[in-house]
């Protein structure tokens, strides 16, 4: 038969525990085991006043941000609504049913103030990385690096062409926060000083973002998030925000490797990356630090007309000369210099040349230098390091490294599709850095929760 109508009963007292209503297999239960925010109050203490009204607990704000980034809630206004309604979110944020959820404006106030002044978000990120190391998820032997474009909160309609953009005419006192940050990083290697080439367009609202068409489609303003990961379990050991150009992205790898060495005493045996990182200076920097570069070399010495390329000539390091397939020598200098300032400098590009008479009488001249009197070869400053990378590329370990490199690309796919970080909400280099740090922290926490899930307990009857 038809049962009675269900109506709400307004009881005077309730016996209610949020703990009992959060499923044991909920993602936030597993993540909560690895979130250690006990040290942030001490970290932030110098940035709070000794007088005035008590502040919102910074641990609460960080926990709410972690909920948003772990579960792909991009809007802070919506995040506050979700935490207000969802019992699991309240449990993770240590809020009881009667506790008020902070207003969304609290995030902006703290972010632009004490959070950035204290570099709190990097502190939280490094705390999670330290936990990954303690749990044995980081071997420290093989690192991989790559960059991904994230669209900036800017558009072409509010921009100027390079001939119309004059940063020296900007008055910082009248500029927005993002523009002031742009002026502050004009000499930063990750932003303004990465290249002397001016971008085709510069955004008025976020001038630090880069106008790019790297995706082979319509151009847009973007920042690059640069990941340095340990390939053992694809844990992100460092992250850096830069302009979306190759020079800045390559330079960020040096910054991250140095920072990981100083912070966690991690010094990898090898670094894995794609061809964009295979320039001579980058390879030389890695070899000098005893890091094996498992990186394809940027090499434009090959020839397409069938004549001998530089690879066909043998390098004689002991005598500083090349030897051609016919056994003749190509030298940089053919006499000893008593004045060392006139001799080889060891920097830049060195030129090696065979004797004209030797080449003119050589039977292999049509295969070697058909349109020149004598064969010439140039050798870059870091050619030894480039040769180290070429030799590594012939090994079986290199083939394994190229497969492992896909792990960092999978992290970027996860960043876009699961965490929904496709377009930035915050502007300026600091805004991009904040979002990238929080996203990387969320990915590491989800990795910990996946590999080391929370133990399952039967719910009490």
Coordinates of C-alpha atoms in Angstrom, one line a residue:
X1 CA 0.0 0.0 0.0
X2 CA 1.0 3.6 -0.3
X3 CA 3.2 4.6 2.6
X4 CA 2.9 7.8 4.7
X5 CA 4.3 11.0 3.3
X6 CA 7.9 11.7 4.4
X7 CA 8.2 15.0 6.3
X8 CA 11.1 16.7 8.1
X9 CA 11.0 16.3 11.8
X10 CA 12.3 19.3 13.7
X11 CA 14.0 17.7 16.7
X12 CA 15.4 19.8 19.5
X13 CA 18.7 17.9 19.7
X14 CA 20.8 15.9 17.2
X15 CA 23.5 13.3 17.7
X16 CA 25.5 13.9 14.6
X17 CA 29.1 13.1 13.7
X18 CA 30.6 14.2 10.4
X19 CA 33.3 11.6 10.8
X20 CA 30.6 8.8 10.5
X21 CA 29.2 10.3 7.3
X22 CA 32.4 10.5 5.2
X23 CA 32.9 7.3 3.2
X24 CA 36.0 5.4 4.2
X25 CA 37.1 5.2 0.5
X26 CA 36.7 8.9 -0.1
X27 CA 39.7 10.5 -1.8
X28 CA 40.0 13.2 0.9
X29 CA 40.4 10.6 3.6
X30 CA 43.5 9.2 1.9
X31 CA 44.8 12.7 1.2
X32 CA 44.3 13.9 4.7
X33 CA 46.8 11.4 6.0
X34 CA 49.6 13.2 4.1
X35 CA 48.6 16.8 4.8
X36 CA 50.9 18.1 7.6
X37 CA 50.2 21.8 8.1
X38 CA 51.4 22.0 11.8
X39 CA 54.3 24.2 10.9
X40 CA 52.6 26.9 8.9
X41 CA 51.5 28.9 11.9
X42 CA 55.1 29.2 13.0
X43 CA 56.1 29.9 9.4
X44 CA 53.6 32.8 9.2
X45 CA 54.0 34.2 12.7
X46 CA 56.4 37.0 11.7
X47 CA 53.8 38.2 9.1
X48 CA 51.0 38.8 11.6
X49 CA 50.5 41.8 13.9
X50 CA 50.6 41.3 17.6
X51 CA 47.5 43.4 18.0
X52 CA 44.1 43.7 16.4
X53 CA 41.3 41.2 15.6
X54 CA 42.1 37.5 15.4
X55 CA 42.7 36.3 11.9
X56 CA 41.1 33.4 10.0
X57 CA 43.1 30.2 10.7
X58 CA 45.6 30.0 7.8
X59 CA 45.5 26.2 8.0
X60 CA 41.7 26.4 7.1
X61 CA 42.4 28.5 4.1
X62 CA 45.2 26.2 2.8
X63 CA 42.9 23.1 3.4
X64 CA 40.1 24.7 1.4
X65 CA 42.5 25.6 -1.4
X66 CA 43.8 22.0 -1.5
X67 CA 40.2 20.7 -1.7
X68 CA 39.6 23.0 -4.7
X69 CA 42.8 22.0 -6.6
X70 CA 42.6 18.3 -5.8
X71 CA 39.0 18.1 -7.0
X72 CA 39.1 20.6 -9.9
X73 CA 37.0 23.3 -8.3
X74 CA 38.5 26.4 -10.1
X75 CA 36.3 29.2 -8.6
X76 CA 37.0 30.2 -5.0
X77 CA 33.5 31.5 -4.7
X78 CA 32.1 28.1 -5.8
X79 CA 34.7 26.5 -3.5
X80 CA 33.2 28.3 -0.5
X81 CA 29.7 27.1 -1.5
X82 CA 30.9 23.5 -1.9
X83 CA 32.7 23.4 1.5
X84 CA 29.5 24.9 3.1
X85 CA 27.4 22.1 1.6
X86 CA 29.6 19.0 1.4
X87 CA 30.2 17.0 4.6
X88 CA 33.5 15.5 3.3
X89 CA 34.9 18.9 2.5
X90 CA 33.9 20.2 5.9
X91 CA 35.5 17.2 7.5
X92 CA 38.8 17.7 5.6
X93 CA 38.8 21.4 6.5
X94 CA 38.1 20.6 10.2
X95 CA 34.8 22.5 10.2
X96 CA 31.8 21.4 12.3
X97 CA 28.2 21.8 11.1
X98 CA 27.8 25.1 12.9
X99 CA 31.2 26.6 11.8
X100 CA 31.1 29.4 9.3
X101 CA 32.9 29.0 6.0
X102 CA 35.3 32.0 5.3
X103 CA 34.2 34.4 2.6
X104 CA 35.9 34.0 -0.8
X105 CA 37.5 37.4 -0.5
X106 CA 39.6 36.1 2.4
X107 CA 41.7 34.1 -0.1
X108 CA 42.6 37.2 -2.2
X109 CA 43.5 39.2 0.9
X110 CA 45.8 36.6 2.3
X111 CA 47.3 35.6 -1.1
X112 CA 48.4 39.1 -2.0
X113 CA 49.7 39.7 1.5
X114 CA 51.3 37.3 3.9
X115 CA 51.0 34.1 1.8
X116 CA 53.3 35.6 -0.9
X117 CA 55.5 37.6 1.5
X118 CA 56.3 34.3 3.3
X119 CA 56.3 32.1 0.2
X120 CA 53.9 29.9 2.1
X121 CA 52.6 27.9 -1.0
X122 CA 56.2 26.8 -1.8
X123 CA 56.6 25.8 1.8
X124 CA 53.5 23.6 1.6
X125 CA 54.6 22.1 -1.7
X126 CA 58.1 21.3 -0.3
X127 CA 56.5 19.7 2.8
X128 CA 54.5 17.4 0.6
X129 CA 57.6 16.5 -1.5
X130 CA 59.5 15.7 1.7
X131 CA 56.6 13.4 2.7
X132 CA 56.9 11.7 -0.7
X133 CA 60.6 11.2 -0.1
X134 CA 60.0 9.8 3.4
X135 CA 57.4 7.3 2.0
X136 CA 60.0 6.0 -0.5
X137 CA 58.3 7.4 -3.7
X138 CA 61.4 9.3 -4.8
X139 CA 64.6 7.5 -5.8
X140 CA 66.6 10.6 -6.7
X141 CA 68.3 8.8 -9.6
X142 CA 66.4 9.7 -12.7
X143 CA 64.7 13.0 -13.2
X144 CA 62.6 14.2 -16.2
X145 CA 61.8 17.8 -17.2
X146 CA 59.3 19.4 -19.5
X147 CA 57.0 22.4 -19.8
X148 CA 53.4 22.9 -20.6
X149 CA 51.5 26.0 -21.8
X150 CA 48.6 27.3 -19.7
X151 CA 46.5 30.0 -21.1
X152 CA 46.7 33.3 -19.2
X153 CA 43.8 35.5 -18.2
X154 CA 44.3 37.9 -21.1
X155 CA 43.1 38.4 -24.6
X156 CA 44.3 40.1 -27.8
X157 CA 41.6 42.8 -27.8
X158 CA 43.3 44.3 -24.8
X159 CA 46.9 44.3 -26.0
X160 CA 49.4 46.4 -27.9
X161 CA 51.7 45.5 -30.8
X162 CA 55.4 45.5 -30.0
X163 CA 56.1 48.9 -31.7
X164 CA 53.4 50.5 -29.6
X165 CA 54.4 49.0 -26.2
X166 CA 56.7 51.2 -24.1
X167 CA 57.2 49.8 -20.6
X168 CA 59.5 52.8 -19.6
X169 CA 56.4 55.1 -19.9
X170 CA 54.4 53.1 -17.3
X171 CA 54.0 54.8 -13.9
X172 CA 54.1 52.0 -11.3
X173 CA 52.0 54.1 -8.9
X174 CA 49.0 54.1 -11.3
X175 CA 49.5 50.5 -12.6
X176 CA 47.6 47.4 -11.6
X177 CA 49.2 44.6 -9.5
X178 CA 50.0 42.4 -12.5
X179 CA 51.7 45.3 -14.4
X180 CA 53.8 46.2 -11.3
X181 CA 54.9 42.6 -11.2
X182 CA 55.8 42.8 -14.9
X183 CA 58.0 45.8 -14.2
X184 CA 59.7 43.9 -11.3
X185 CA 60.7 40.9 -13.4
X186 CA 62.0 42.8 -16.5
X187 CA 65.6 41.7 -15.5
X188 CA 64.5 38.2 -14.4
X189 CA 65.9 35.3 -16.6
X190 CA 62.6 33.5 -16.4
X191 CA 60.7 36.5 -17.8
X192 CA 61.9 39.8 -19.2
X193 CA 65.6 38.9 -19.5
X194 CA 64.9 35.5 -21.1
X195 CA 65.4 36.9 -24.6
X196 CA 66.0 40.4 -26.1
X197 CA 63.3 39.7 -28.7
X198 CA 60.1 41.6 -28.0
X199 CA 56.8 39.6 -28.2
X200 CA 54.5 40.4 -31.2
X201 CA 51.8 41.5 -28.8
X202 CA 51.8 42.5 -25.1
X203 CA 48.7 42.3 -22.9
X204 CA 47.6 45.4 -21.0
X205 CA 46.1 43.3 -18.2
X206 CA 48.9 40.8 -17.8
X207 CA 52.0 42.0 -19.7
X208 CA 54.3 39.2 -18.3
X209 CA 52.3 36.6 -20.2
X210 CA 53.7 35.5 -23.6
X211 CA 51.9 35.8 -26.9
X212 CA 52.5 32.3 -28.5
X213 CA 51.3 30.0 -31.3
X214 CA 53.3 27.0 -30.0
X215 CA 50.2 24.7 -30.3
X216 CA 50.1 25.2 -34.1
X217 CA 46.7 26.9 -33.8
X218 CA 45.4 30.4 -33.0
X219 CA 47.9 32.3 -30.9
X220 CA 47.1 33.3 -27.3
X221 CA 48.7 34.7 -24.2
X222 CA 50.2 32.0 -21.9
X223 CA 52.5 31.1 -19.1
X224 CA 54.6 27.9 -18.9
X225 CA 54.5 25.5 -16.0
X226 CA 57.8 23.7 -15.8
X227 CA 57.9 20.3 -14.0
X228 CA 60.9 18.4 -12.7
X229 CA 59.8 14.9 -11.7
X230 CA 61.4 11.8 -10.3
X231 CA 60.5 9.0 -12.8
X232 CA 60.3 6.3 -10.1
X233 CA 56.7 7.2 -9.2
X234 CA 56.3 10.4 -11.3
X235 CA 56.4 12.6 -8.2
X236 CA 56.9 16.3 -8.9
X237 CA 60.0 17.4 -7.0
X238 CA 59.9 21.0 -8.2
X239 CA 57.8 23.4 -10.3
X240 CA 58.6 26.8 -11.8
X241 CA 56.5 29.4 -13.7
X242 CA 58.1 31.1 -16.7
X243 CA 57.4 32.8 -20.0
X244 CA 56.3 30.5 -22.7
X245 CA 59.6 30.6 -24.7
X246 CA 62.3 28.0 -25.0
X247 CA 65.1 30.0 -23.3
X248 CA 63.0 30.6 -20.2
X249 CA 61.9 27.0 -20.0
X250 CA 65.4 25.6 -20.4
X251 CA 66.7 28.0 -17.8
X252 CA 64.1 26.9 -15.3
X253 CA 65.5 23.4 -15.3
X254 CA 68.8 24.7 -14.0
X255 CA 67.0 26.7 -11.3
X256 CA 65.0 23.7 -10.3
X257 CA 67.9 21.3 -10.2
X258 CA 69.9 23.7 -8.0
X259 CA 66.9 24.2 -5.7
X260 CA 66.2 20.5 -5.3
X261 CA 69.9 20.0 -4.5
X262 CA 69.8 22.7 -1.8
X263 CA 66.4 21.8 -0.3
X264 CA 66.4 17.9 -0.4
X265 CA 70.0 17.1 -1.3
X266 CA 68.8 15.3 -4.4
X267 CA 71.4 15.0 -7.2
X268 CA 70.1 12.8 -10.1
X269 CA 72.3 10.5 -12.1
X270 CA 70.5 11.5 -15.3
X271 CA 68.1 14.1 -16.6
X272 CA 65.5 13.2 -19.3
X273 CA 64.0 15.8 -21.6
X274 CA 63.1 16.5 -25.2
X275 CA 65.0 18.2 -28.0
X276 CA 64.2 21.7 -26.8
X277 CA 66.7 21.2 -23.9
X278 CA 69.4 19.8 -26.2
X279 CA 71.4 23.0 -26.8
X280 CA 75.1 23.1 -26.3
X281 CA 75.2 25.4 -23.2
X282 CA 72.5 23.3 -21.5
X283 CA 74.3 20.0 -22.1
X284 CA 77.6 21.5 -21.0
X285 CA 76.0 22.7 -17.8
X286 CA 74.7 19.2 -17.1
X287 CA 77.9 17.4 -17.9
X288 CA 79.9 19.8 -15.7
X289 CA 77.6 18.8 -12.8
X290 CA 78.1 15.1 -13.5
X291 CA 74.5 14.7 -14.7
X292 CA 74.1 12.4 -17.7
X293 CA 72.0 14.2 -20.3
X294 CA 69.4 11.7 -21.8
X295 CA 68.4 14.5 -24.2
X296 CA 68.3 14.6 -28.1
X297 CA 71.0 17.0 -29.3
X298 CA 70.0 20.0 -31.3
X299 CA 72.4 19.5 -34.2
X300 CA 72.2 21.4 -37.5
X301 CA 75.6 20.2 -38.8
X302 CA 74.0 17.5 -41.0
X303 CA 74.0 18.0 -44.8
X304 CA 71.2 17.2 -47.2
X305 CA 73.2 17.3 -50.5
X306 CA 75.0 14.0 -49.9
X307 CA 78.4 15.5 -49.0
X308 CA 80.3 14.6 -45.9
X309 CA 79.0 16.2 -42.7
X310 CA 80.9 17.0 -39.5
X311 CA 80.0 13.6 -38.1
X312 CA 82.1 11.9 -40.8
X313 CA 85.2 13.6 -39.5
X314 CA 87.1 12.1 -36.5
X315 CA 87.9 14.5 -33.6
X316 CA 91.4 14.3 -32.2
X317 CA 91.1 16.0 -28.8
X318 CA 94.7 15.4 -27.8
X319 CA 96.0 17.4 -30.8
X320 CA 93.0 19.8 -31.1
X321 CA 92.2 18.8 -34.7
X322 CA 89.8 17.0 -37.0
X323 CA 90.9 14.1 -39.3
X324 CA 89.0 13.7 -42.5
X325 CA 88.0 10.3 -44.0
X326 CA 91.1 10.5 -46.2
X327 CA 93.4 10.9 -43.2
X328 CA 94.2 14.6 -43.7
X329 CA 94.1 17.0 -40.7
X330 CA 91.9 20.1 -40.2
X331 CA 93.5 22.4 -37.7
X332 CA 92.4 25.6 -36.0
X333 CA 96.0 27.1 -35.9
X334 CA 99.0 25.9 -37.8
X335 CA 101.7 27.6 -35.7
X336 CA 102.4 28.1 -32.0
X337 CA 101.5 31.4 -30.5
X338 CA 104.0 32.9 -28.0
X339 CA 101.3 35.4 -27.0
X340 CA 98.4 33.4 -25.4
X341 CA 96.0 36.3 -26.2
X342 CA 96.4 35.6 -29.9
X343 CA 95.7 31.8 -29.6
X344 CA 92.6 29.9 -29.1
X345 CA 90.2 31.3 -26.4
X346 CA 88.3 28.2 -25.6
X347 CA 85.0 30.1 -25.9
X348 CA 82.5 30.5 -28.6
X349 CA 82.9 28.8 -32.0
X350 CA 86.3 27.5 -33.2
X351 CA 87.0 27.0 -37.0
X352 CA 89.1 24.2 -38.3
X353 CA 90.4 24.2 -41.9
X354 CA 92.4 21.9 -44.1
X355 CA 95.2 23.1 -46.4
X356 CA 94.0 24.4 -49.7
X357 CA 96.6 22.4 -51.7
X358 CA 95.6 19.2 -49.9
X359 CA 91.9 19.6 -50.8
X360 CA 92.6 20.6 -54.4
X361 CA 94.5 17.3 -55.0
X362 CA 92.1 15.1 -53.0
X363 CA 90.1 12.6 -55.0
X364 CA 87.2 12.9 -52.5
X365 CA 86.8 16.6 -53.0
X366 CA 83.4 16.2 -54.8
X367 CA 82.1 14.4 -51.7
X368 CA 83.7 16.8 -49.2
X369 CA 83.7 20.4 -50.4
X370 CA 82.7 20.6 -54.1
X371 CA 82.0 24.4 -54.0
X372 CA 84.9 25.5 -51.7
X373 CA 88.6 25.6 -52.1
X374 CA 89.2 23.8 -48.8
X375 CA 87.0 22.1 -46.2
X376 CA 86.1 24.0 -43.1
X377 CA 84.5 22.7 -39.9
X378 CA 83.2 24.7 -37.0
X379 CA 83.2 23.4 -33.4
X380 CA 81.2 24.9 -30.6
X381 CA 82.4 25.5 -27.1
X382 CA 80.3 22.7 -25.6
X383 CA 80.9 20.1 -28.4
X384 CA 82.4 17.7 -25.9
X385 CA 79.1 17.7 -23.9
X386 CA 77.1 17.3 -27.1
X387 CA 79.2 14.3 -28.0
X388 CA 78.5 12.8 -24.5
X389 CA 74.8 13.2 -25.3
X390 CA 75.2 11.6 -28.7
X391 CA 77.0 8.6 -27.2
X392 CA 74.3 8.2 -24.6
X393 CA 71.7 8.2 -27.3
X394 CA 73.2 4.9 -28.7
X395 CA 72.7 3.0 -25.4
X396 CA 69.8 0.8 -24.3
X397 CA 69.3 3.0 -21.2
X398 CA 68.5 5.9 -23.5
X399 CA 65.6 4.0 -25.1
X400 CA 64.2 3.4 -21.6
X401 CA 64.6 7.0 -20.7
X402 CA 62.6 8.1 -23.7
X403 CA 59.7 5.9 -22.5
X404 CA 60.0 7.3 -19.0
X405 CA 59.8 10.8 -20.4
X406 CA 56.1 10.2 -21.1
X407 CA 55.4 10.3 -17.4
X408 CA 55.8 14.0 -17.3
X409 CA 53.5 14.4 -20.3
X410 CA 50.9 12.3 -18.5
X411 CA 51.1 14.7 -15.5
X412 CA 50.3 17.6 -17.8
X413 CA 47.4 15.7 -19.3
X414 CA 46.1 15.1 -15.7
X415 CA 46.6 18.8 -14.9
X416 CA 44.4 19.8 -17.8
X417 CA 41.7 17.1 -17.8
X418 CA 41.3 16.2 -14.1
X419 CA 42.4 19.3 -12.2
X420 CA 40.9 21.4 -15.0
X421 CA 43.8 23.9 -15.0
X422 CA 43.5 25.0 -18.6
X423 CA 43.3 28.7 -18.1
X424 CA 44.7 30.7 -15.2
X425 CA 42.4 32.7 -12.9
X426 CA 45.2 34.8 -11.4
X427 CA 47.4 37.3 -13.2
X428 CA 51.0 38.2 -13.1
X429 CA 54.1 36.0 -12.5
X430 CA 53.1 35.6 -8.8
X431 CA 49.6 34.5 -9.7
X432 CA 50.9 32.0 -12.2
X433 CA 53.4 30.7 -9.6
X434 CA 50.7 30.4 -6.9
X435 CA 48.4 28.3 -9.2
X436 CA 51.2 26.1 -10.5
X437 CA 52.5 25.4 -6.9
X438 CA 49.0 24.5 -5.7
X439 CA 48.3 22.3 -8.7
X440 CA 51.6 20.4 -8.3
X441 CA 50.9 20.0 -4.5
X442 CA 47.5 18.5 -5.4
X443 CA 49.0 16.1 -7.9
X444 CA 51.5 14.9 -5.4
X445 CA 48.9 14.4 -2.7
X446 CA 46.7 12.5 -5.1
X447 CA 49.7 10.3 -6.0
X448 CA 50.3 9.6 -2.4
X449 CA 46.6 8.7 -1.9
X450 CA 46.7 6.4 -4.9
X451 CA 49.8 4.5 -4.0
X452 CA 49.2 4.5 -0.2
X453 CA 45.4 4.5 0.2
X454 CA 43.8 4.9 3.6
X455 CA 43.0 1.6 5.4
X456 CA 39.3 0.6 5.1
X457 CA 37.3 0.2 8.3
X458 CA 33.8 -1.1 8.7
X459 CA 31.2 1.6 9.4
X460 CA 29.7 1.3 12.9
X461 CA 26.1 0.0 12.8

